[in-house]
Coordinates of C-alpha atoms in Angstrom, one line a residue:
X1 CA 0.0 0.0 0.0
X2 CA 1.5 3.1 -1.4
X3 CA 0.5 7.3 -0.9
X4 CA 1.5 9.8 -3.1
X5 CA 0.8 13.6 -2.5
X6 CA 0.3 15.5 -5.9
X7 CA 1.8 18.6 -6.5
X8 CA -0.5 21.9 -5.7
X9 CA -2.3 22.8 -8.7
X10 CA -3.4 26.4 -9.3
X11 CA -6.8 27.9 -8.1
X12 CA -9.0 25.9 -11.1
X13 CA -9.1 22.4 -9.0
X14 CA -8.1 20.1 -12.2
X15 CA -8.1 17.2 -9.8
X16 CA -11.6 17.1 -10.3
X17 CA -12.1 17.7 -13.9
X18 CA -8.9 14.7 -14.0
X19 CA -11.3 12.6 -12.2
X20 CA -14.5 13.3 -13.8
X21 CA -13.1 12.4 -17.1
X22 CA -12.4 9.1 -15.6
X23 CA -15.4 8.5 -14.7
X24 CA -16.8 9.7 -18.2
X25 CA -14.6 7.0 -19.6
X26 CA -16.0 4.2 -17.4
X27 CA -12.4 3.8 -16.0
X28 CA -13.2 5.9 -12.2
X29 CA -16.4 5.8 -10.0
X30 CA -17.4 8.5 -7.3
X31 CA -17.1 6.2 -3.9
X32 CA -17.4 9.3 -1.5
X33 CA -18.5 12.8 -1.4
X34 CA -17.7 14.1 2.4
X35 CA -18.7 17.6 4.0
X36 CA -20.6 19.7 0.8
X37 CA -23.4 21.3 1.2
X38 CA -26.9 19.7 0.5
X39 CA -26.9 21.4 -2.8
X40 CA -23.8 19.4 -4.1
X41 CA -24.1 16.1 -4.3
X42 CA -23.2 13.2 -7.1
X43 CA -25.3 14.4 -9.6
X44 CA -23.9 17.7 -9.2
X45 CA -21.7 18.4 -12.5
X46 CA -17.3 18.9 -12.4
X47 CA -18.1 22.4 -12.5
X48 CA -20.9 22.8 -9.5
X49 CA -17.8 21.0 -7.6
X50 CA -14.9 22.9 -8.5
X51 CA -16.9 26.2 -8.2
X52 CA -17.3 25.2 -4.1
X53 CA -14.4 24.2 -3.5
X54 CA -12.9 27.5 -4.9
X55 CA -15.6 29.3 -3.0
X56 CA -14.2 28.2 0.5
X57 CA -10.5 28.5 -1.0
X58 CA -10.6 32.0 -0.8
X59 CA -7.3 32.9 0.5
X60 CA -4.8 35.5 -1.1
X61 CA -1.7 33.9 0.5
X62 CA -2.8 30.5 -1.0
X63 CA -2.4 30.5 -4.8
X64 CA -2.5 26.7 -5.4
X65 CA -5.3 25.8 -3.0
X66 CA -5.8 21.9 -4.4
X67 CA -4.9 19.1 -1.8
X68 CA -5.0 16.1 -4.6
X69 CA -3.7 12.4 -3.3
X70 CA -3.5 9.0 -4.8
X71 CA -3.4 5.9 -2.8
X72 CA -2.9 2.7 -4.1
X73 CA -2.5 -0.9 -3.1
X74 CA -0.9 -4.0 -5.2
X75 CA -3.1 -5.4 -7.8
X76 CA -6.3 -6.0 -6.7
X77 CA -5.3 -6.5 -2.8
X78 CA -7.9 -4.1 -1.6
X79 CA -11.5 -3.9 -3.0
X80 CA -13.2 -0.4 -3.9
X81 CA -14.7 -0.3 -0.5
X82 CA -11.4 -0.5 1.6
X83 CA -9.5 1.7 -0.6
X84 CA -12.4 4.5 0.1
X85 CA -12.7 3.5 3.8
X86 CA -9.0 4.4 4.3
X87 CA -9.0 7.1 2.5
X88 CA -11.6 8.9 4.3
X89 CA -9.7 7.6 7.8
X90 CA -6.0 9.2 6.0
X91 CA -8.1 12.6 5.9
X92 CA -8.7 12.6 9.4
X93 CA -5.3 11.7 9.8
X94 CA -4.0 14.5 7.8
X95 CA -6.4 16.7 9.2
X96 CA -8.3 17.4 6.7
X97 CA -11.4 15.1 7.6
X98 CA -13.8 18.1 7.9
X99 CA -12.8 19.3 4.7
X100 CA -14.8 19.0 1.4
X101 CA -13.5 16.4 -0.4
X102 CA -14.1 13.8 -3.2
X103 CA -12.8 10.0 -3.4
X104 CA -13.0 8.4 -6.5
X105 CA -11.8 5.0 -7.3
X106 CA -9.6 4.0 -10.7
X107 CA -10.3 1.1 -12.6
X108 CA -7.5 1.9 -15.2
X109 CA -4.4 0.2 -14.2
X110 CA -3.8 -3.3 -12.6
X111 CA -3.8 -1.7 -9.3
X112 CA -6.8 -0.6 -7.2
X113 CA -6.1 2.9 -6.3
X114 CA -8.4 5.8 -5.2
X115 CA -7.8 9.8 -5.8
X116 CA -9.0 12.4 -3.1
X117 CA -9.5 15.9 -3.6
X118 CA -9.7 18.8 -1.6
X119 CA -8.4 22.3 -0.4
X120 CA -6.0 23.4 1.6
X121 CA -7.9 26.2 2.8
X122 CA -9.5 25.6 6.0
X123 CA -13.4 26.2 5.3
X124 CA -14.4 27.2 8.7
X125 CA -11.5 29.9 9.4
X126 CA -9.7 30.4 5.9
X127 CA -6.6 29.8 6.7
X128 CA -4.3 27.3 5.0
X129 CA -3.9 24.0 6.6
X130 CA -0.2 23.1 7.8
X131 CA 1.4 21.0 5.3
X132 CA 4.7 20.9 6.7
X133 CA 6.6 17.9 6.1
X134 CA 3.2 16.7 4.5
X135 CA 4.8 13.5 2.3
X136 CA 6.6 12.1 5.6
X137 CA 2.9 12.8 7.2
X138 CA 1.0 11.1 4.4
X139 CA 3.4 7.9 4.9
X140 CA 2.9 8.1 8.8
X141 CA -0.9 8.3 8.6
X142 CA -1.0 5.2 6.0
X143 CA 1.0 3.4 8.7
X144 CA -0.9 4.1 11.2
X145 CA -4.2 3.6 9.0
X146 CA -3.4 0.1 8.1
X147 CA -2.0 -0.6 11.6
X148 CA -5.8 0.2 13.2
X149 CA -7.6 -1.9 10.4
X150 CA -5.3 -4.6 9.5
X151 CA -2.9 -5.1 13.0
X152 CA 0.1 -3.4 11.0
X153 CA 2.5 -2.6 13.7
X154 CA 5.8 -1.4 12.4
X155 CA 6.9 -1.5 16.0
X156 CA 6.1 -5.3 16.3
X157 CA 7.2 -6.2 13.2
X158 CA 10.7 -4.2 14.4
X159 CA 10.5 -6.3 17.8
X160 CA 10.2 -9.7 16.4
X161 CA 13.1 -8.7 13.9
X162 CA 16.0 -7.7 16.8
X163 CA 15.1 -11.1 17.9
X164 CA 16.6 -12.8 15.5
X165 CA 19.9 -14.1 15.3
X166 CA 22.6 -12.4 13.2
X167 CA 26.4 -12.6 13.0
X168 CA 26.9 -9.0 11.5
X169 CA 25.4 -5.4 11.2
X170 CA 25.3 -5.7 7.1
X171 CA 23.1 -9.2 7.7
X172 CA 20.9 -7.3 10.2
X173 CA 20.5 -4.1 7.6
X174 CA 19.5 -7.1 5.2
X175 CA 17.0 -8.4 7.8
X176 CA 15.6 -5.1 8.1
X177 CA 15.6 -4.3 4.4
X178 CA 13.8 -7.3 3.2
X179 CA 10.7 -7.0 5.9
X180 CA 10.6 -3.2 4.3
X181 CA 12.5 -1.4 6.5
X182 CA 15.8 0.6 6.2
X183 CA 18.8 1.0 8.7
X184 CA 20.0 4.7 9.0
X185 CA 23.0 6.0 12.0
X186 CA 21.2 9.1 13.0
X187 CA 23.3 12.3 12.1
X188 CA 23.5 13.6 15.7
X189 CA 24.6 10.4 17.0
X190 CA 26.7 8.1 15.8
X191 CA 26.2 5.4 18.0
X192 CA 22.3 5.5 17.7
X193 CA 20.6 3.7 14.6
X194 CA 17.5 4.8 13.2
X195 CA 15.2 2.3 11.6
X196 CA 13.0 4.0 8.9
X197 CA 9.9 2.4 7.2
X198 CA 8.9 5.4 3.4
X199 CA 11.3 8.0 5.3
X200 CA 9.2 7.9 8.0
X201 CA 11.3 6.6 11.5
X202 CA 10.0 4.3 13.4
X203 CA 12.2 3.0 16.4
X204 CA 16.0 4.3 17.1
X205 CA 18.2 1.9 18.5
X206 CA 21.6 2.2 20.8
X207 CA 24.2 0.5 18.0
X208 CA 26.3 -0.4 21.0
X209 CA 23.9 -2.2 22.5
X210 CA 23.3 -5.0 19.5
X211 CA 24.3 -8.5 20.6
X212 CA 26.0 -10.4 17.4
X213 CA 26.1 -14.1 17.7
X214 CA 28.6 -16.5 15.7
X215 CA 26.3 -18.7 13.9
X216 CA 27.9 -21.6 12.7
X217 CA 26.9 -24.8 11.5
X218 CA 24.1 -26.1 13.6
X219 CA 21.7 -28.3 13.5
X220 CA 19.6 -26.6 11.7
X221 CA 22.3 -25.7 9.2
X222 CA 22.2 -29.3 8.4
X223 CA 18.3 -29.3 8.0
X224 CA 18.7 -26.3 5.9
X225 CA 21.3 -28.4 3.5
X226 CA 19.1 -31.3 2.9
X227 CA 15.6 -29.2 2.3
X228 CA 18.0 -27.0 -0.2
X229 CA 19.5 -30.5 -2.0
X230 CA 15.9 -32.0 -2.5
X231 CA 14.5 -29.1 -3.8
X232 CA 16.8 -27.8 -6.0
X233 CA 15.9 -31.1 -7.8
X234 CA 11.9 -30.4 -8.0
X235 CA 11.9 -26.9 -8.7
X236 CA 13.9 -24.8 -11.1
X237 CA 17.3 -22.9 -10.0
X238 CA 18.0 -21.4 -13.4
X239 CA 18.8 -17.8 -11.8
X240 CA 17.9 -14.6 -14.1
X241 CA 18.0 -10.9 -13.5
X242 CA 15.2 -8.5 -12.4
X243 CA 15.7 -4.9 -13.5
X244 CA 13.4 -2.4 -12.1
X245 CA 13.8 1.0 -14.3
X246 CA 10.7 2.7 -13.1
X247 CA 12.0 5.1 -11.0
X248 CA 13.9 6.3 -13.9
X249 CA 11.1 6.0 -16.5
X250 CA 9.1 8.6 -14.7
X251 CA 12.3 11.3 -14.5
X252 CA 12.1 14.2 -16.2
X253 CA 14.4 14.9 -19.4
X254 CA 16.3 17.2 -17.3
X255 CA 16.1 15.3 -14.5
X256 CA 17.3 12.2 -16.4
X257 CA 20.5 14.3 -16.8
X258 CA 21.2 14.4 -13.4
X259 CA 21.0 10.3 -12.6
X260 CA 22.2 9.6 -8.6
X261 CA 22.1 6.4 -6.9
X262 CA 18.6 6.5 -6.6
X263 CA 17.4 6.7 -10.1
X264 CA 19.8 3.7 -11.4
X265 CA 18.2 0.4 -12.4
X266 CA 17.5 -1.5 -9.3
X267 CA 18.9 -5.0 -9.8
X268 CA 17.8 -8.4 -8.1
X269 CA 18.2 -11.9 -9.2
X270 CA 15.6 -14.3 -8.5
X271 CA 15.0 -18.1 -8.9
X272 CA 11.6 -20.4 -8.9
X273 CA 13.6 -22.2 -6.4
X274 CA 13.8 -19.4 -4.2
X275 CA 9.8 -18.6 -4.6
X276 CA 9.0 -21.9 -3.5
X277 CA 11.6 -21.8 -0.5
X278 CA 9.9 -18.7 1.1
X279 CA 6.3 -19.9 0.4
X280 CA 6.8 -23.7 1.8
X281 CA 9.6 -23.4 4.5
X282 CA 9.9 -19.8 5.2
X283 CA 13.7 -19.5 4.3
X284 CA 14.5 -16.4 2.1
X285 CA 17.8 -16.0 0.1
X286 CA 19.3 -13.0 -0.8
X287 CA 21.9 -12.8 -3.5
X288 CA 24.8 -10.3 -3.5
X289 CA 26.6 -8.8 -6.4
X290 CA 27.8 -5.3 -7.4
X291 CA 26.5 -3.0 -10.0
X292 CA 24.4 -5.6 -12.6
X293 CA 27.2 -8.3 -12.4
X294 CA 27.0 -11.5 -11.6
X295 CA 26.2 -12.6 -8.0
X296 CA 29.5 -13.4 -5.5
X297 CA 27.8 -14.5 -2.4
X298 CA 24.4 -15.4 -0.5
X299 CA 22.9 -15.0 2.3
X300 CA 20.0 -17.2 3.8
X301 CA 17.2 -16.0 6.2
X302 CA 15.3 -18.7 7.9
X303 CA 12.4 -17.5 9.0
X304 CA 10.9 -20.8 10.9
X305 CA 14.1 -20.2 13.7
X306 CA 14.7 -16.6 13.2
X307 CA 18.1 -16.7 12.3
X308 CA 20.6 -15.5 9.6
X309 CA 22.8 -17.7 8.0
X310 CA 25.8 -17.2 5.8
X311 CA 24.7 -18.9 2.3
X312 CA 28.2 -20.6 2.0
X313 CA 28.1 -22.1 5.6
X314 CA 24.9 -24.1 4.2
X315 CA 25.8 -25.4 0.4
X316 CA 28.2 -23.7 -2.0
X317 CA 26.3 -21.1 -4.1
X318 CA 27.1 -22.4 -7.6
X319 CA 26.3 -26.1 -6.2
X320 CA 22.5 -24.8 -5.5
X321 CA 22.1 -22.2 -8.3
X322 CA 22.3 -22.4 -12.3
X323 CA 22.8 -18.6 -13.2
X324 CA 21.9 -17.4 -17.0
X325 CA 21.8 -14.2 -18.6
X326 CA 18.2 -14.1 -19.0
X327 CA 16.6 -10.4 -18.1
X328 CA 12.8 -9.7 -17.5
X329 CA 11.7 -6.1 -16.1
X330 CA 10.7 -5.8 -12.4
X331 CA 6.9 -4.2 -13.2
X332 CA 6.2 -7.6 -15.8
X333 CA 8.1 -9.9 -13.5
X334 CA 5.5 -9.1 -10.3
X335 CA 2.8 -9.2 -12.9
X336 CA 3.4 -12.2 -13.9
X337 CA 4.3 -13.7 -10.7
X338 CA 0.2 -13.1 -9.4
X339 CA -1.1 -15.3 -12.2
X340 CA -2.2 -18.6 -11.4
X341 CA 0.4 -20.6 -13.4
X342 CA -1.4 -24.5 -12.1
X343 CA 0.6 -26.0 -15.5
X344 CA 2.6 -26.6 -18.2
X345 CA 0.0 -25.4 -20.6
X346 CA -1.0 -22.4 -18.7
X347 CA 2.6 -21.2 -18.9
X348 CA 2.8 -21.6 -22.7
X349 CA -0.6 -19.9 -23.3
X350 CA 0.1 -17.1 -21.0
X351 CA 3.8 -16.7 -23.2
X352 CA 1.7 -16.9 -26.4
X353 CA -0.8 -13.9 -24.8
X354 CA 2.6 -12.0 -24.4
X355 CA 3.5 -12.7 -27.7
X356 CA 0.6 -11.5 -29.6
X357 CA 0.6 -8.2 -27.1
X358 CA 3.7 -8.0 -28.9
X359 CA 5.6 -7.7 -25.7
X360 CA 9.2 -7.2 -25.9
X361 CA 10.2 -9.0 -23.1
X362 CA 9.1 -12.6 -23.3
X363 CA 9.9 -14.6 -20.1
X364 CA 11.3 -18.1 -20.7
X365 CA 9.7 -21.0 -19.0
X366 CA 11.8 -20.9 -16.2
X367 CA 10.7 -16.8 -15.3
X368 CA 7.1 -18.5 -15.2
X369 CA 6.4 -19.8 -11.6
X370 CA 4.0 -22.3 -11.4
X371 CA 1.1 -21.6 -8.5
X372 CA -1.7 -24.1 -7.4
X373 CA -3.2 -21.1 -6.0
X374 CA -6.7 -20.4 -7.0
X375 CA -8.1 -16.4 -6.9
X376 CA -10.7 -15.9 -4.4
X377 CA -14.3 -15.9 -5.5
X378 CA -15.1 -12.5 -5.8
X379 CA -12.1 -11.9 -8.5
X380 CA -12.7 -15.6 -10.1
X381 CA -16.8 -14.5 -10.5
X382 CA -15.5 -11.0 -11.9
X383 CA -13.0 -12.9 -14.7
X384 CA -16.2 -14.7 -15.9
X385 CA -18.4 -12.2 -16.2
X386 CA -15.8 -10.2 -18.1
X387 CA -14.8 -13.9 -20.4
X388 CA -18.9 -13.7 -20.9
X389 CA -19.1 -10.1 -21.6
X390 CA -16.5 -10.2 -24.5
X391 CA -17.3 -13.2 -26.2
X392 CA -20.6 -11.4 -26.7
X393 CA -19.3 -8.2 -27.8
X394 CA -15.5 -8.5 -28.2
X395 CA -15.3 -4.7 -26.3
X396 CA -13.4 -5.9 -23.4
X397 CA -9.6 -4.8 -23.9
X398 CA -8.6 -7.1 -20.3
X399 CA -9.6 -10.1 -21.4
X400 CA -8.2 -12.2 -24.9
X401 CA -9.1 -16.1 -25.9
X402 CA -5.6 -18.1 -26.4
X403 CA -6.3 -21.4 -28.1
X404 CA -3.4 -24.0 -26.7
X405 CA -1.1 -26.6 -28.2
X406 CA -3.6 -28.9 -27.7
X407 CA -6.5 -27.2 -29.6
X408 CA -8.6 -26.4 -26.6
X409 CA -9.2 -22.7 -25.7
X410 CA -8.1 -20.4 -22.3
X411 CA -8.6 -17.3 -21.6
X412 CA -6.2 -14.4 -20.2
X413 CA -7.7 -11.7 -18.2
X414 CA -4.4 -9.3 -18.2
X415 CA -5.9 -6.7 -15.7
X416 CA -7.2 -9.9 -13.2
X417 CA -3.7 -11.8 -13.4
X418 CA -5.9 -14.6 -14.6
X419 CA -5.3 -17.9 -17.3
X420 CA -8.0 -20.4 -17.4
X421 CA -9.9 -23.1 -19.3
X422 CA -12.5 -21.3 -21.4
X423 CA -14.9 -24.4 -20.6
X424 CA -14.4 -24.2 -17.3
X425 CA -15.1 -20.5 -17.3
X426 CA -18.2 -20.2 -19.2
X427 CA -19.4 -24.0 -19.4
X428 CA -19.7 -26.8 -21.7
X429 CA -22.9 -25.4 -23.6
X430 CA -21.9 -21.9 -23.8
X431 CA -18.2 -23.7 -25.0
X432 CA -19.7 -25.3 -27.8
X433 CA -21.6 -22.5 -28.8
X434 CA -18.2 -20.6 -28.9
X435 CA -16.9 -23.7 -30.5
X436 CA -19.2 -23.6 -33.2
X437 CA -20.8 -20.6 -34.2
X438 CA -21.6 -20.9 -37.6
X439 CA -23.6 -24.3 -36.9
X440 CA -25.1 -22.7 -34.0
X441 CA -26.1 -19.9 -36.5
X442 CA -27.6 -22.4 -39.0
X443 CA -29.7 -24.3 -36.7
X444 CA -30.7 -21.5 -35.2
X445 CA -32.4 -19.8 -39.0
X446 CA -33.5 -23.6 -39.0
X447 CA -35.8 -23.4 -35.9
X448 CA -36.7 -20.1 -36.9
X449 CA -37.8 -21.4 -40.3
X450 CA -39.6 -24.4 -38.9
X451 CA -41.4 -22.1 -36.4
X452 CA -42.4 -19.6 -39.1
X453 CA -43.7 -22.4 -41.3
X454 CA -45.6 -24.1 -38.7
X455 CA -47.6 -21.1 -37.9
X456 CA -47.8 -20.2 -41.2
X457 CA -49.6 -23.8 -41.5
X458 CA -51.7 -23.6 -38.5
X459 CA -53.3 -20.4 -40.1
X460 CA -54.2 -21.2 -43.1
X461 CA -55.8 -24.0 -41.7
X462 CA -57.7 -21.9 -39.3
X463 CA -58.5 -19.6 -42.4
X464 CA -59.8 -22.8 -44.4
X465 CA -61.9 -24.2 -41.2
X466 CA -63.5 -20.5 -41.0
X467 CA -64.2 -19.8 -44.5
X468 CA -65.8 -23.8 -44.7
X469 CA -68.0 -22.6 -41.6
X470 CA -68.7 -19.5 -42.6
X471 CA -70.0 -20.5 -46.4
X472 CA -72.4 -23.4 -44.8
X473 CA -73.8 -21.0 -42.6
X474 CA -74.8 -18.2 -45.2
X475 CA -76.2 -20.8 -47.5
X476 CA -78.5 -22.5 -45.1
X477 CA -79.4 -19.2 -43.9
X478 CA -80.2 -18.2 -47.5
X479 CA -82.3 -21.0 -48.4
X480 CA -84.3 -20.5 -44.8
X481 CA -85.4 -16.9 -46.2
X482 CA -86.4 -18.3 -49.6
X483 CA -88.6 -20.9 -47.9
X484 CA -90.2 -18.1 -45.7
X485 CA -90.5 -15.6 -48.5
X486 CA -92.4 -18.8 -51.2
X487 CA -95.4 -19.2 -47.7
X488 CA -96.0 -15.4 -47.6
X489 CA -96.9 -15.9 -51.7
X490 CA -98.9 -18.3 -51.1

């Protein structure tokens, strides 16, 4: 779960008209409308909306009035609903939960995320708001949001992390850093250690005061060994690189000019091996190289006993891991890694998907991780609905029909992270229909024929019956009046 603050905008509140034309699109949908007055309410228009919110922004010592703010969580982790619920709990936070404001969630990205706009002007005193230090505020709130409704403690998640066992500062950094956390020596002290989570600190620690324990080859170590020699038979150990480039991507020309140690490609290298290790047995590894070389070294965190190993100590690097020179991007790679991958099959029609996006980075097999885990109902039920939707009217740009080696037909929901049996998805009926649509057109005019010739039949026959009735009637009829008519001659 991520927060970003906006830049201030001038008086004109684009944030809304931004958001409205989301919601013109189909791709946003007004969750919340908090603190307006009766007269202002969803059916107002963008410009009923923007015209209040400038009416309580007047401020001359506030030029760019507009408090705009995204928050977004990872792929679909958080429905509509929760995104909104914490974003009206981050304006309380941020002080700004009597304010006017608008939440309105995204359906344009594979991320659920939710924009919120206000003012900055106070609307009971006009006066601005503090925003001091308002990005480290926005990350604290978040924190403290999720910590209230989910039982997010950065401090207990700190506690049960010093109680691990490590043999040196650099693997306790590491510790830290992979549970999301970084290691900092405060500026005004150098023995003290500050322990930041976003920028945001959240514990300092007396450096002298760390206990480092020797950790040789233990027991465990020997457990370790013989869980890392069965699996590295099961699962795949090919080793590739993950380069993440995104914080560079969204630099400025200018800025790209300029490139620090914080906008170079972030490199990792990662493993299925190494997936299924964390998943099954709780044991992370963490490989260590300089620059985008090769890795030198590992270490190995196991989890189950809290304790730090170096990788060596356990079993040789090169003896566990194959390494290639195989790249995939960090933004596809996560993608990719929330599919549901059950098979072979699903692998090579999800590559084929990639192929016909024309994607430019095709993973190999090996990048693909297979996962018996299934999506939860809600996102399974929304995948078929969408499957349905397009099959009918071929509009939905999420969702594409891959037909397999085999001849039988999946579908790939890209926004969903999805890849499943078509018949599965819409059922054996609907299948064949899909199967066969010319036949089903055929004997569909047939029926249609049949029907329109059988009634055409049943008519004329009631036309035949009536005219036969009718004709008999009139005669006798006739002949009844000439009989009458011949006894009044006579």
């Amino acid at each position: 779960m991520i927060v970003k603050i906006m830049d201030p905008a001038g008086p004109g509140f684009p944030g809304v008209l931004y958001n409205d034309k989301k919601i013109d699109k189909g791709k946003g949908e007004l969750m919340l409308m908090k603190n307006f007055p009766s007269f202002i309410d969803k059916n107002s228009s963008k410009e009923e909306v923007k015209n209040y919110l400038a009416s309580v922004s007047k401020n001359d010592r506030v030029k760019k009035p507009q408090f705009h703010a995204a928050i977004s969580t990872k792929f679909q982790e958080h429905s509509k609903e929760e995104l909104t619920k914490i974003a009206e709990d981050f304006m309380n936070e941020m002080s700004y939960g009597d304010q006017p404001f608008i939440v309105v969630f995204h359906s344009d990205t594979e991320n659920n995320h939710v924009h919120i706009v206000s003012t900055r002007v106070d609307k009971s005193t006009g006066k601005k708001i503090n925003d001091s230090y308002e990005k480290l505020k926005a990350q604290k709130a978040l924190g403290q949001i999720m910590e209230k409704l989910y039982g997010l403690s950065a401090e207990e998640q700190i506690e049960k992390l010093m109680g691990y066992r490590y043999g040196t500062l650099k693997q306790l950094e590491l510790l830290l850093e992979r549970n999301g956390f970084r290691l900092s020596r405060n500026k005004n002290n150098e023995n003290t250690l500050d322990i930041l989570k976003n920028g945001v600190r959240e514990k300092s620690i007396n450096g002298t005061q760390l206990t480092f324990k020797n950790i040789k080859s233990d027991k465990r170590a020997k457990q370790l060994k013989a869980i890392l020699s069965k699996y590295k038979e099961i699962f795949s150990n090919k080793v590739f690189k993950v380069e993440d480039r995104r914080a560079q991507e969204a630099m400025l020309p200018k800025e790209k000019q300029k490139v620090n140690d914080h906008t170079v490609p972030t490199i990792e290298f990662e493993s299925e091996l190494q997936k299924k290790l964390r998943d099954t047995f709780g044991i992370d590894i963490v490989f260590h190289h300089k620059d985008d070389k090769a890795p030198f070294g590992y270490t190995l965190i196991d989890h189950k006993t809290g304790t730090v190993y170096k990788g060596s100590e356990i079993m040789k690097m090169n003896e566990l891991f194959e390494f290639t020179s195989d790249m995939i991007h960090k933004k596809l790679f996560e993608s990719l890694k929330d599919y549901n991958i059950p098979d072979d099959t699903s692998k090579k029609v999800l590559q084929q998907y990639l192929i016909n996006q024309n994607s430019q980075n095709i993973p190999k097999d090996f990048m693909l991780f297979e996962s018996k885990k299934r999506k939860n109902k809600k996102t399974f039920n929304s995948v078929r609905n969408d499957v349905k939707q397009y099959l009918r009217s071929q509009k939905n740009s999420d969702v594409k029909i891959i037909k397999s080696d085999s001849g039988k037909f999946y579908a790939v929901h890209s926004k969903l992270h999805y890849v499943g049996d078509l018949e599965y998805l819409i059922g054996e009926k609907e299948y064949q229909k899909f199967l066969n649509p010319i036949q089903e057109h055929v004997s569909e005019n047939k029926n249609e024929n049949l029907a329109k010739e059988l009634n055409r039949s049943i008519n004329d026959m009631i036309f035949e019956f009536s005219k036969s009735s009718g004709g008999s009637g009139r005669d006798q009829s006739e002949n009844e009046n000439k009989k009458r008519r011949k006894r009044k001659k006579r």
